[in-house]
Short mmCIF file of C-alpha atoms and ligand atoms in Angstrom, two decimals:
data_model
loop_
_atom_site.label_atom_id
_atom_site.label_comp_id
_atom_site.label_asym_id
_atom_site.label_seq_id
_atom_site.Cartn_x
_atom_site.Cartn_y
_atom_site.Cartn_z
CA MET K 1 50.99 53.10 -40.39
CA SER K 2 52.71 55.38 -41.40
CA GLY K 3 54.49 56.41 -44.26
CA VAL K 4 54.94 56.85 -48.13
CA LYS K 5 52.11 59.11 -48.89
CA ASP K 6 52.16 59.32 -52.66
CA SER K 7 49.48 57.38 -54.01
CA SER K 8 50.43 58.28 -57.84
CA ARG K 9 53.28 55.48 -57.11
CA VAL K 10 51.07 52.57 -56.00
CA ARG K 11 49.17 52.77 -59.83
CA PRO K 12 49.78 50.31 -61.97
CA SER K 13 51.80 51.67 -64.88
CA ARG K 14 48.61 49.61 -67.68
CA GLU K 15 45.84 48.22 -66.36
CA PRO K 16 45.91 44.41 -66.58
CA GLU K 17 44.90 43.58 -69.51
CA ARG K 18 41.88 40.89 -68.66
CA ALA K 19 39.71 40.30 -65.79
CA ASP K 20 40.88 37.25 -62.95
CA PRO K 21 38.44 34.25 -64.64
CA PRO K 22 36.30 33.07 -61.73
CA PRO K 23 38.33 30.94 -60.29
CA GLY K 24 35.27 27.34 -60.00
CA PHE K 25 33.14 25.82 -57.68
CA ALA K 26 34.83 23.43 -55.26
CA VAL K 27 33.50 20.61 -52.63
CA TYR K 28 35.49 20.37 -50.31
CA VAL K 29 34.61 16.58 -47.28
CA HIS K 30 35.79 16.65 -43.87
CA TRP K 31 35.49 13.35 -42.58
CA PRO K 32 36.25 13.82 -38.38
CA PHE K 33 37.88 10.42 -37.59
CA CYS K 34 41.57 9.74 -37.44
CA LEU K 35 43.41 6.87 -34.64
CA SER K 36 44.69 8.89 -32.57
CA LYS K 37 44.62 12.49 -31.75
CA CYS K 38 48.11 14.60 -32.73
CA PRO K 39 49.27 17.07 -29.04
CA TYR K 40 50.29 19.73 -32.06
CA CYS K 41 46.18 19.37 -33.94
CA ASP K 42 43.55 21.65 -33.13
CA PHE K 43 41.33 20.50 -36.55
CA ASN K 44 37.46 18.48 -36.20
CA SER K 45 39.49 15.42 -35.34
CA HIS K 46 38.16 12.53 -33.33
CA VAL K 47 39.16 9.50 -31.97
CA ARG K 48 36.55 6.51 -31.83
CA HIS K 49 37.83 3.68 -30.16
CA GLY K 50 34.72 2.16 -30.55
CA GLY K 51 34.42 2.09 -33.54
CA VAL K 52 32.48 4.42 -36.59
CA ASP K 53 29.22 3.42 -37.87
CA GLU K 54 31.01 4.70 -41.80
CA ALA K 55 28.12 3.22 -44.10
CA ARG K 56 25.43 5.38 -41.02
CA PHE K 57 28.20 8.73 -41.78
CA VAL K 58 28.15 7.98 -45.65
CA ARG K 59 24.72 7.78 -46.02
CA ALA K 60 24.21 11.07 -43.94
CA TYR K 61 27.35 13.09 -46.37
CA VAL K 62 24.69 11.74 -49.73
CA ALA K 63 21.31 13.34 -47.71
CA GLU K 64 24.00 16.78 -47.32
CA ILE K 65 25.73 16.44 -50.78
CA ALA K 66 21.87 16.43 -52.37
CA THR K 67 20.52 19.30 -49.51
CA THR K 68 23.69 21.02 -50.47
CA ALA K 69 22.45 20.81 -54.70
CA GLY K 70 18.85 21.05 -54.10
CA ARG K 71 20.94 25.04 -52.91
CA ILE K 72 22.94 25.35 -55.72
CA PRO K 73 22.06 23.16 -58.86
CA GLY K 74 23.60 23.71 -62.15
CA ARG K 75 27.05 23.61 -60.79
CA THR K 76 30.38 22.29 -62.51
CA VAL K 77 32.33 20.60 -59.91
CA SER K 78 35.79 21.83 -61.06
CA THR K 79 38.14 20.07 -57.64
CA ILE K 80 36.23 18.16 -54.92
CA PHE K 81 38.69 17.54 -51.68
CA PHE K 82 38.96 14.99 -48.63
CA GLY K 83 40.05 16.20 -45.70
CA GLY K 84 39.92 15.66 -42.79
CA GLY K 85 40.64 14.29 -39.61
CA THR K 86 41.96 11.04 -41.47
CA PRO K 87 40.11 10.57 -44.65
CA SER K 88 42.35 7.93 -45.53
CA LEU K 89 40.48 5.65 -43.17
CA MET K 90 38.28 5.75 -44.50
CA GLN K 91 36.79 2.54 -47.10
CA PRO K 92 37.58 3.49 -50.89
CA ALA K 93 34.26 1.54 -51.58
CA SER K 94 33.16 4.96 -49.74
CA VAL K 95 34.50 7.66 -50.94
CA ALA K 96 33.39 6.03 -54.16
CA THR K 97 29.42 6.05 -53.33
CA ILE K 98 30.47 9.81 -51.85
CA LEU K 99 32.27 10.64 -55.63
CA ASP K 100 29.35 8.37 -57.48
CA VAL K 101 26.51 11.23 -55.96
CA ILE K 102 28.48 14.17 -56.58
CA ALA K 103 28.71 13.23 -60.33
CA GLN K 104 24.64 12.71 -60.05
CA TYR K 105 23.51 16.14 -58.26
CA TRP K 106 26.43 18.12 -60.23
CA THR K 107 28.17 18.10 -63.60
CA VAL K 108 31.89 17.33 -62.62
CA ALA K 109 34.37 19.01 -65.21
CA PRO K 110 36.38 15.86 -67.19
CA ASP K 111 39.39 17.71 -65.78
CA ALA K 112 38.42 17.92 -62.14
CA GLU K 113 41.63 17.86 -59.44
CA ILE K 114 39.75 14.53 -56.75
CA THR K 115 42.74 14.81 -53.83
CA ILE K 116 42.34 12.66 -50.73
CA GLU K 117 44.39 13.18 -47.40
CA ALA K 118 46.62 10.77 -46.06
CA ASN K 119 48.05 9.89 -42.25
CA PRO K 120 51.51 7.77 -44.18
CA THR K 121 50.73 4.44 -42.83
CA SER K 122 51.10 1.32 -43.78
CA VAL K 123 47.20 0.57 -43.92
CA GLU K 124 46.91 3.63 -45.87
CA ALA K 125 49.27 3.45 -48.35
CA GLU K 126 47.00 -0.41 -49.00
CA ARG K 127 44.13 2.15 -49.80
CA PHE K 128 45.37 4.12 -52.29
CA ARG K 129 45.10 1.62 -55.57
CA GLY K 130 41.28 1.75 -54.52
CA PHE K 131 41.48 5.29 -53.81
CA ARG K 132 42.67 5.93 -57.49
CA SER K 133 40.41 2.83 -58.44
CA ALA K 134 37.05 5.48 -56.79
CA GLY K 135 37.96 8.11 -59.10
CA VAL K 136 40.87 9.80 -56.49
CA ASN K 137 43.37 11.37 -58.88
CA ARG K 138 45.96 13.29 -56.26
CA VAL K 139 46.80 12.05 -52.89
CA SER K 140 48.35 15.07 -50.37
CA LEU K 141 50.59 13.47 -47.43
CA GLY K 142 50.63 14.22 -43.58
CA VAL K 143 54.80 13.57 -43.51
CA GLN K 144 55.46 15.98 -41.71
CA ALA K 145 59.00 15.64 -40.56
CA PHE K 146 61.91 13.73 -42.21
CA ASP K 147 63.94 12.56 -38.47
CA ASP K 148 61.86 10.25 -36.91
CA ALA K 149 62.73 11.58 -33.18
CA ALA K 150 61.18 14.40 -34.23
CA LEU K 151 57.96 12.85 -35.70
CA ALA K 152 58.12 11.47 -31.86
CA ALA K 153 57.54 14.26 -30.43
CA LEU K 154 54.54 15.93 -32.90
CA GLY K 155 52.73 12.20 -31.21
CA ARG K 156 53.03 10.51 -34.73
CA THR K 157 52.48 7.19 -34.70
CA HIS K 158 54.96 6.23 -38.60
CA SER K 159 58.12 6.52 -38.99
CA VAL K 160 60.57 8.26 -41.56
CA GLU K 161 60.60 4.82 -43.31
CA GLU K 162 57.21 4.20 -42.70
CA ALA K 163 56.68 7.77 -44.72
CA LEU K 164 58.86 6.75 -47.32
CA ALA K 165 57.23 3.74 -48.47
CA ALA K 166 53.41 5.63 -48.17
CA VAL K 167 55.09 8.49 -50.33
CA ALA K 168 56.56 5.00 -53.34
CA VAL K 169 53.28 3.68 -53.24
CA ALA K 170 51.65 7.28 -53.15
CA ARG K 171 53.95 7.88 -56.36
CA SER K 172 53.21 4.39 -58.43
CA ALA K 173 49.34 5.12 -57.95
CA PHE K 174 48.67 8.62 -58.82
CA GLU K 175 50.32 11.04 -61.10
CA ARG K 176 50.11 13.85 -58.28
CA TYR K 177 50.72 13.82 -55.17
CA SER K 178 52.45 16.15 -52.45
CA PHE K 179 53.16 15.69 -48.67
CA ASP K 180 52.92 18.73 -45.37
CA LEU K 181 56.21 18.93 -43.84
CA ILE K 182 56.24 20.69 -40.44
CA TYR K 183 59.38 23.26 -39.27
CA ALA K 184 60.23 25.51 -36.65
CA ARG K 185 59.52 22.69 -34.46
CA PRO K 186 61.57 22.95 -30.84
CA SER K 187 65.44 22.87 -31.23
CA GLN K 188 64.70 22.82 -35.19
CA THR K 189 68.51 24.67 -36.98
CA PRO K 190 69.11 26.08 -39.95
CA ALA K 191 71.18 23.16 -40.87
CA GLN K 192 68.85 20.00 -39.93
CA TRP K 193 66.05 21.74 -41.77
CA ARG K 194 67.55 22.32 -45.04
CA ALA K 195 68.74 19.03 -44.95
CA GLU K 196 65.02 17.40 -43.91
CA LEU K 197 63.92 20.52 -46.51
CA GLY K 198 65.93 18.29 -49.52
CA ARG K 199 64.65 15.37 -48.98
CA ALA K 200 61.48 16.18 -49.25
CA ILE K 201 61.86 17.27 -52.62
CA ALA K 202 63.80 14.55 -53.49
CA GLU K 203 60.96 12.97 -52.77
CA THR K 204 58.65 16.16 -54.47
CA ALA K 205 56.27 15.08 -58.01
CA GLY K 206 56.04 19.25 -57.61
CA HIS K 207 54.20 20.21 -54.50
CA LEU K 208 54.71 20.98 -50.74
CA SER K 209 53.17 22.05 -47.95
CA LEU K 210 55.50 23.93 -45.85
CA TYR K 211 54.13 24.56 -42.30
CA GLN K 212 55.78 26.15 -39.56
CA LEU K 213 54.57 24.84 -36.53
CA THR K 214 51.39 26.91 -34.65
CA VAL K 215 50.81 26.53 -31.13
CA GLU K 216 46.87 26.29 -31.13
CA PRO K 217 44.96 26.74 -27.95
CA ASP K 218 43.50 24.16 -25.79
CA THR K 219 46.19 21.83 -27.40
CA PRO K 220 48.45 19.95 -25.34
CA PHE K 221 51.43 21.58 -26.69
CA GLU K 222 49.27 25.01 -25.26
CA ALA K 223 50.10 22.97 -21.94
CA LEU K 224 53.33 22.15 -22.58
CA HIS K 225 53.97 25.75 -23.91
CA ARG K 226 52.43 27.44 -20.71
CA ALA K 227 54.49 24.73 -18.68
CA GLY K 228 57.75 25.77 -19.59
CA LYS K 229 58.21 22.49 -21.21
CA LEU K 230 58.38 23.12 -24.79
CA ALA K 231 60.51 25.31 -26.35
CA ILE K 232 59.44 26.90 -29.83
CA PRO K 233 61.41 29.37 -32.30
CA ASP K 234 61.40 32.67 -31.12
CA GLU K 235 60.43 35.64 -33.70
CA ALA K 236 64.03 36.05 -35.28
CA ALA K 237 64.76 32.15 -35.43
CA ALA K 238 61.56 31.39 -36.64
CA ARG K 239 62.21 34.12 -39.72
CA GLU K 240 65.12 32.71 -40.61
CA LEU K 241 63.58 28.74 -41.25
CA TYR K 242 61.20 30.69 -42.98
CA ASP K 243 63.60 32.38 -45.10
CA VAL K 244 65.74 28.90 -45.25
CA THR K 245 62.36 28.13 -47.27
CA GLN K 246 61.60 30.09 -49.56
CA GLU K 247 65.35 30.12 -50.20
CA THR K 248 66.15 26.35 -50.65
CA CYS K 249 62.48 25.64 -52.74
CA ASP K 250 63.34 28.83 -54.90
CA ARG K 251 66.35 27.24 -55.74
CA ALA K 252 64.84 23.63 -56.62
CA GLY K 253 62.46 25.56 -58.92
CA LEU K 254 59.50 25.24 -56.32
CA PRO K 255 58.71 28.92 -55.13
CA ALA K 256 55.69 29.42 -52.76
CA TYR K 257 52.49 30.39 -54.74
CA GLU K 258 50.91 30.78 -50.65
CA VAL K 259 52.60 31.35 -48.09
CA SER K 260 53.09 27.89 -47.21
CA ASN K 261 52.49 26.40 -50.45
CA HIS K 262 55.35 25.10 -52.92
CA ALA K 263 54.68 23.81 -56.71
CA ARG K 264 55.79 23.59 -59.48
CA ARG K 265 54.77 25.95 -62.09
CA GLY K 266 50.96 24.32 -62.71
CA ASP K 267 51.23 21.62 -59.69
CA GLU K 268 49.95 23.41 -57.94
CA CYS K 269 46.59 22.92 -54.89
CA ARG K 270 43.73 23.79 -57.62
CA HIS K 271 41.28 22.97 -54.97
CA ASN K 272 42.59 25.59 -52.67
CA LEU K 273 42.74 27.81 -55.10
CA ILE K 274 39.54 28.14 -55.67
CA TYR K 275 39.61 28.84 -52.00
CA TRP K 276 42.55 31.89 -52.16
CA ARG K 277 40.46 32.90 -54.95
CA TYR K 278 37.49 33.45 -53.51
CA GLY K 279 35.52 31.03 -55.86
CA GLU K 280 32.60 29.89 -54.85
CA TYR K 281 32.72 26.24 -52.69
CA ALA K 282 30.50 23.71 -50.82
CA GLY K 283 31.29 22.00 -47.45
CA ILE K 284 30.58 18.48 -46.90
CA GLY K 285 30.41 16.80 -43.45
CA PRO K 286 30.92 17.91 -39.91
CA GLY K 287 32.56 21.39 -39.61
CA ALA K 288 32.90 21.94 -43.04
CA HIS K 289 32.32 25.55 -43.39
CA GLY K 290 31.27 26.58 -47.73
CA ARG K 291 30.30 29.95 -49.64
CA LEU K 292 27.79 29.75 -51.73
CA ASP K 293 26.77 32.20 -54.63
CA VAL K 294 22.19 31.96 -53.67
CA ALA K 295 20.31 34.11 -55.32
CA GLY K 296 22.74 37.24 -56.27
CA LYS K 297 23.50 35.99 -51.94
CA ARG K 298 26.99 34.87 -51.37
CA TYR K 299 26.14 32.83 -47.82
CA ALA K 300 28.51 32.02 -44.92
CA THR K 301 27.95 27.69 -43.77
CA ALA K 302 28.97 25.80 -41.62
CA ALA K 303 27.81 22.88 -40.15
CA GLU K 304 27.81 21.31 -36.98
CA LYS K 305 31.27 20.15 -35.73
CA ARG K 306 30.53 17.11 -33.02
CA PRO K 307 30.74 14.11 -35.70
CA GLU K 308 27.13 11.93 -34.53
CA ALA K 309 25.75 15.77 -33.51
CA TRP K 310 25.65 16.39 -37.23
CA LEU K 311 24.87 13.14 -38.59
CA SER K 312 21.72 13.08 -36.09
CA ILE K 313 20.91 16.68 -37.93
CA VAL K 314 21.68 15.21 -40.98
CA GLU K 315 19.24 12.49 -40.39
CA SER K 316 16.66 14.66 -39.13
CA ARG K 317 16.64 17.41 -41.71
CA GLY K 318 18.94 17.24 -44.07
CA ASP K 319 21.83 18.94 -44.13
CA GLY K 320 23.75 19.49 -40.49
CA LEU K 321 24.40 23.64 -40.77
CA VAL K 322 24.52 25.76 -38.06
CA ASP K 323 25.37 29.05 -39.92
CA ASN K 324 24.24 29.98 -42.39
CA GLU K 325 24.87 34.02 -43.31
CA ALA K 326 24.48 36.36 -45.73
CA LEU K 327 27.63 38.35 -46.22
CA GLN K 328 27.63 41.61 -46.69
CA ARG K 329 29.64 43.61 -49.31
CA ALA K 330 32.66 44.66 -46.50
CA ALA K 331 32.16 41.33 -45.09
CA GLN K 332 33.57 40.25 -48.64
CA ALA K 333 35.91 42.48 -49.69
CA ASP K 334 37.85 41.13 -46.13
CA GLU K 335 37.61 37.29 -46.99
CA PHE K 336 38.40 38.36 -50.73
CA LEU K 337 41.89 39.74 -48.81
CA LEU K 338 42.25 37.58 -46.32
CA MET K 339 42.42 35.14 -49.60
CA GLY K 340 44.65 36.57 -51.96
CA LEU K 341 47.17 38.06 -50.77
CA ARG K 342 48.15 34.52 -49.59
CA LEU K 343 48.94 33.47 -52.65
CA THR K 344 52.05 34.87 -54.20
CA GLU K 345 49.95 36.57 -58.07
CA GLY K 346 48.02 39.11 -54.81
CA ILE K 347 45.24 40.16 -55.67
CA ASP K 348 43.16 42.31 -59.02
CA PRO K 349 41.95 45.71 -57.08
CA ARG K 350 39.53 46.08 -60.09
CA ARG K 351 37.74 42.46 -58.26
CA TYR K 352 38.31 44.04 -54.90
CA ALA K 353 36.52 46.94 -56.22
CA GLU K 354 33.13 44.67 -57.74
CA ILE K 355 33.06 43.17 -54.63
CA ALA K 356 33.52 46.13 -51.90
CA GLY K 357 31.90 48.27 -54.14
CA ARG K 358 34.48 50.91 -53.17
CA PRO K 359 37.72 50.71 -54.51
CA LEU K 360 40.66 50.15 -52.40
CA ASP K 361 42.83 52.64 -50.74
CA LEU K 362 45.50 54.05 -51.61
CA SER K 363 46.98 55.92 -49.42
CA ARG K 364 47.31 52.69 -47.61
CA ILE K 365 48.08 51.39 -49.84
CA ALA K 366 51.31 53.60 -50.56
CA ASP K 367 52.15 53.49 -47.02
CA LEU K 368 52.22 49.78 -46.12
CA MET K 369 54.62 49.92 -49.72
CA GLY K 370 56.33 52.39 -47.76
CA TYR K 371 57.52 49.80 -45.33
CA GLY K 372 58.53 47.39 -48.66
CA LEU K 373 55.43 45.00 -47.32
CA VAL K 374 52.49 45.25 -50.59
CA GLU K 375 53.74 45.84 -54.10
CA MET K 376 52.21 46.41 -57.10
CA THR K 377 53.02 44.55 -60.12
CA PRO K 378 52.90 45.50 -63.80
CA ASP K 379 50.32 44.22 -65.04
CA GLY K 380 48.62 45.63 -62.46
CA ARG K 381 48.09 43.05 -58.85
CA LEU K 382 48.57 43.90 -55.74
CA ARG K 383 50.31 41.70 -53.75
CA VAL K 384 52.31 41.06 -50.80
CA THR K 385 56.30 40.78 -50.69
CA ARG K 386 58.65 37.79 -48.68
CA SER K 387 59.23 40.58 -46.11
CA GLY K 388 55.42 41.42 -45.71
CA VAL K 389 54.68 38.14 -45.34
CA PRO K 390 55.87 37.43 -41.39
CA VAL K 391 53.35 40.06 -40.81
CA LEU K 392 50.61 39.96 -43.60
CA ASP K 393 47.76 39.69 -41.03
CA ALA K 394 48.65 43.12 -40.11
CA VAL K 395 48.58 44.16 -43.54
CA VAL K 396 45.23 42.77 -44.35
CA ALA K 397 43.90 44.57 -41.49
CA ASP K 398 45.61 47.45 -42.68
CA LEU K 399 43.89 47.41 -45.88
CA ALA K 400 41.00 45.93 -44.41
CA ALA K 401 40.54 49.03 -41.58
C1 SAM T 1 44.43 17.97 -41.10
S1 SAM T 1 46.00 17.69 -41.03
C2 SAM T 1 46.67 16.32 -41.75
C3 SAM T 1 46.05 15.42 -42.43
C4 SAM T 1 46.43 14.08 -41.43
N1 SAM T 1 45.80 13.24 -41.18
C5 SAM T 1 47.39 14.20 -40.93
O1 SAM T 1 47.93 14.97 -40.08
O2 SAM T 1 49.16 13.53 -42.05
C6 SAM T 1 46.56 19.12 -42.04
C7 SAM T 1 47.81 19.25 -41.91
O3 SAM T 1 48.15 20.88 -41.06
C8 SAM T 1 49.46 20.69 -40.31
N2 SAM T 1 48.96 20.99 -39.09
C9 SAM T 1 47.75 20.44 -38.63
N3 SAM T 1 48.24 21.40 -37.01
C10 SAM T 1 49.73 21.87 -37.59
C11 SAM T 1 49.91 23.24 -36.91
N4 SAM T 1 49.86 22.79 -35.25
N5 SAM T 1 51.27 24.00 -36.90
C12 SAM T 1 51.57 23.55 -38.02
N6 SAM T 1 50.80 22.83 -39.32
C13 SAM T 1 49.39 22.26 -38.29
C14 SAM T 1 50.73 19.51 -40.44
O4 SAM T 1 51.02 19.27 -40.80
C15 SAM T 1 49.15 18.94 -41.00
O5 SAM T 1 49.48 17.26 -42.25
S1 SF4 T 2 47.38 15.81 -37.17
FE1 SF4 T 2 46.54 14.88 -38.75
S2 SF4 T 2 46.45 12.87 -37.34
FE2 SF4 T 2 47.13 13.92 -36.54
S3 SF4 T 2 45.14 14.64 -35.23
FE3 SF4 T 2 45.92 16.42 -36.83
S4 SF4 T 2 44.05 15.20 -38.32
FE4 SF4 T 2 44.11 13.79 -37.08
#
């Protein structure tokens, strides 16, 4: 990219007063099963009509936690997140066992954030109090749309009414809850989206995840899209919907703190912040990823994705890892940028320099500033502007090159 070349413009007006505090340590637990597979979804989620041997899986989770803690002992756990798949299909007793074992091997901070993802069906809402008793203190619900026809088109098995009932149960069982919506759906207009967002804001406790529909490879939606039977908004229409999202949420006091996540101040998802701030996290369960700091090196770990194959590997060896790579400094620095620039708070360039062993390229920053895609904050942080967010991948690629 060419453009403004005056690199003096990118010097912070004053040095940051302090480096960012350590992001903390997180544990992610992946439950890979769902009652049905949504046609847009490419998460590691599977349907097992014959049922799942939950007790056997839980024993494997326990073993994998023990093995991981043996590698990184002595950590204080800031956050735990049960994701999926649909972890709300687990029995509360299974969640309790997993939480107890995490607390047995590591120290769980007294104020730890412990989240479970849930589908908003009545069956799952019935378990919310059980999850609460097990120690969960936050729930993230996949509401997806406030429109029954849109829910059906997304292949969801719940109605708006059912989702609202699940939100009400979440509200009574948990102090903190969030829900997900998918926008930029086929033929969705800005006026419709504004109305849906209004309903979401009325129902929220302070956190919303708002995802633009993406057509993922090897999903039924991709086949439909290729066959010309699924028309998603073009770039300009998607941009308009994105702008409606930002304006409506800003006005409601729920600004974006990350590309797709909005919260009232102080109600951000602390677990995901650990990823985006490039903290340390352990991944437990089929297909889970981790970043572990061992003897001065950062390891990128990934577990076998297929649930039953993962189960056999854990049963024979104590963990299900198929990848365990020590990352070079350059790779870590790229990851730090990729994650950190998703955040509205941006990154501390000094931390980049520490990780990479070299500073960011000021002339590239100046170029991107010339295009209005990034900016330096008064306290010396680098962040992507609102115009830069839709082209975030290109911005990161440019800075990382
Ligand atoms: C693992 S899923 C959520 C958990 C739960 N199984 C559910 O569906 O309610 C995480 C979220 O990713 C979002 N998501 C999944 N696939 C998507 C896609 N292709 N485009 C946009 N958002 C997507 C959905 O909002 C979903 O709630
Ligand atoms: S969106 Fe949620 S319920 Fe649907 S297949 Fe993906 S993980 Fe399962």
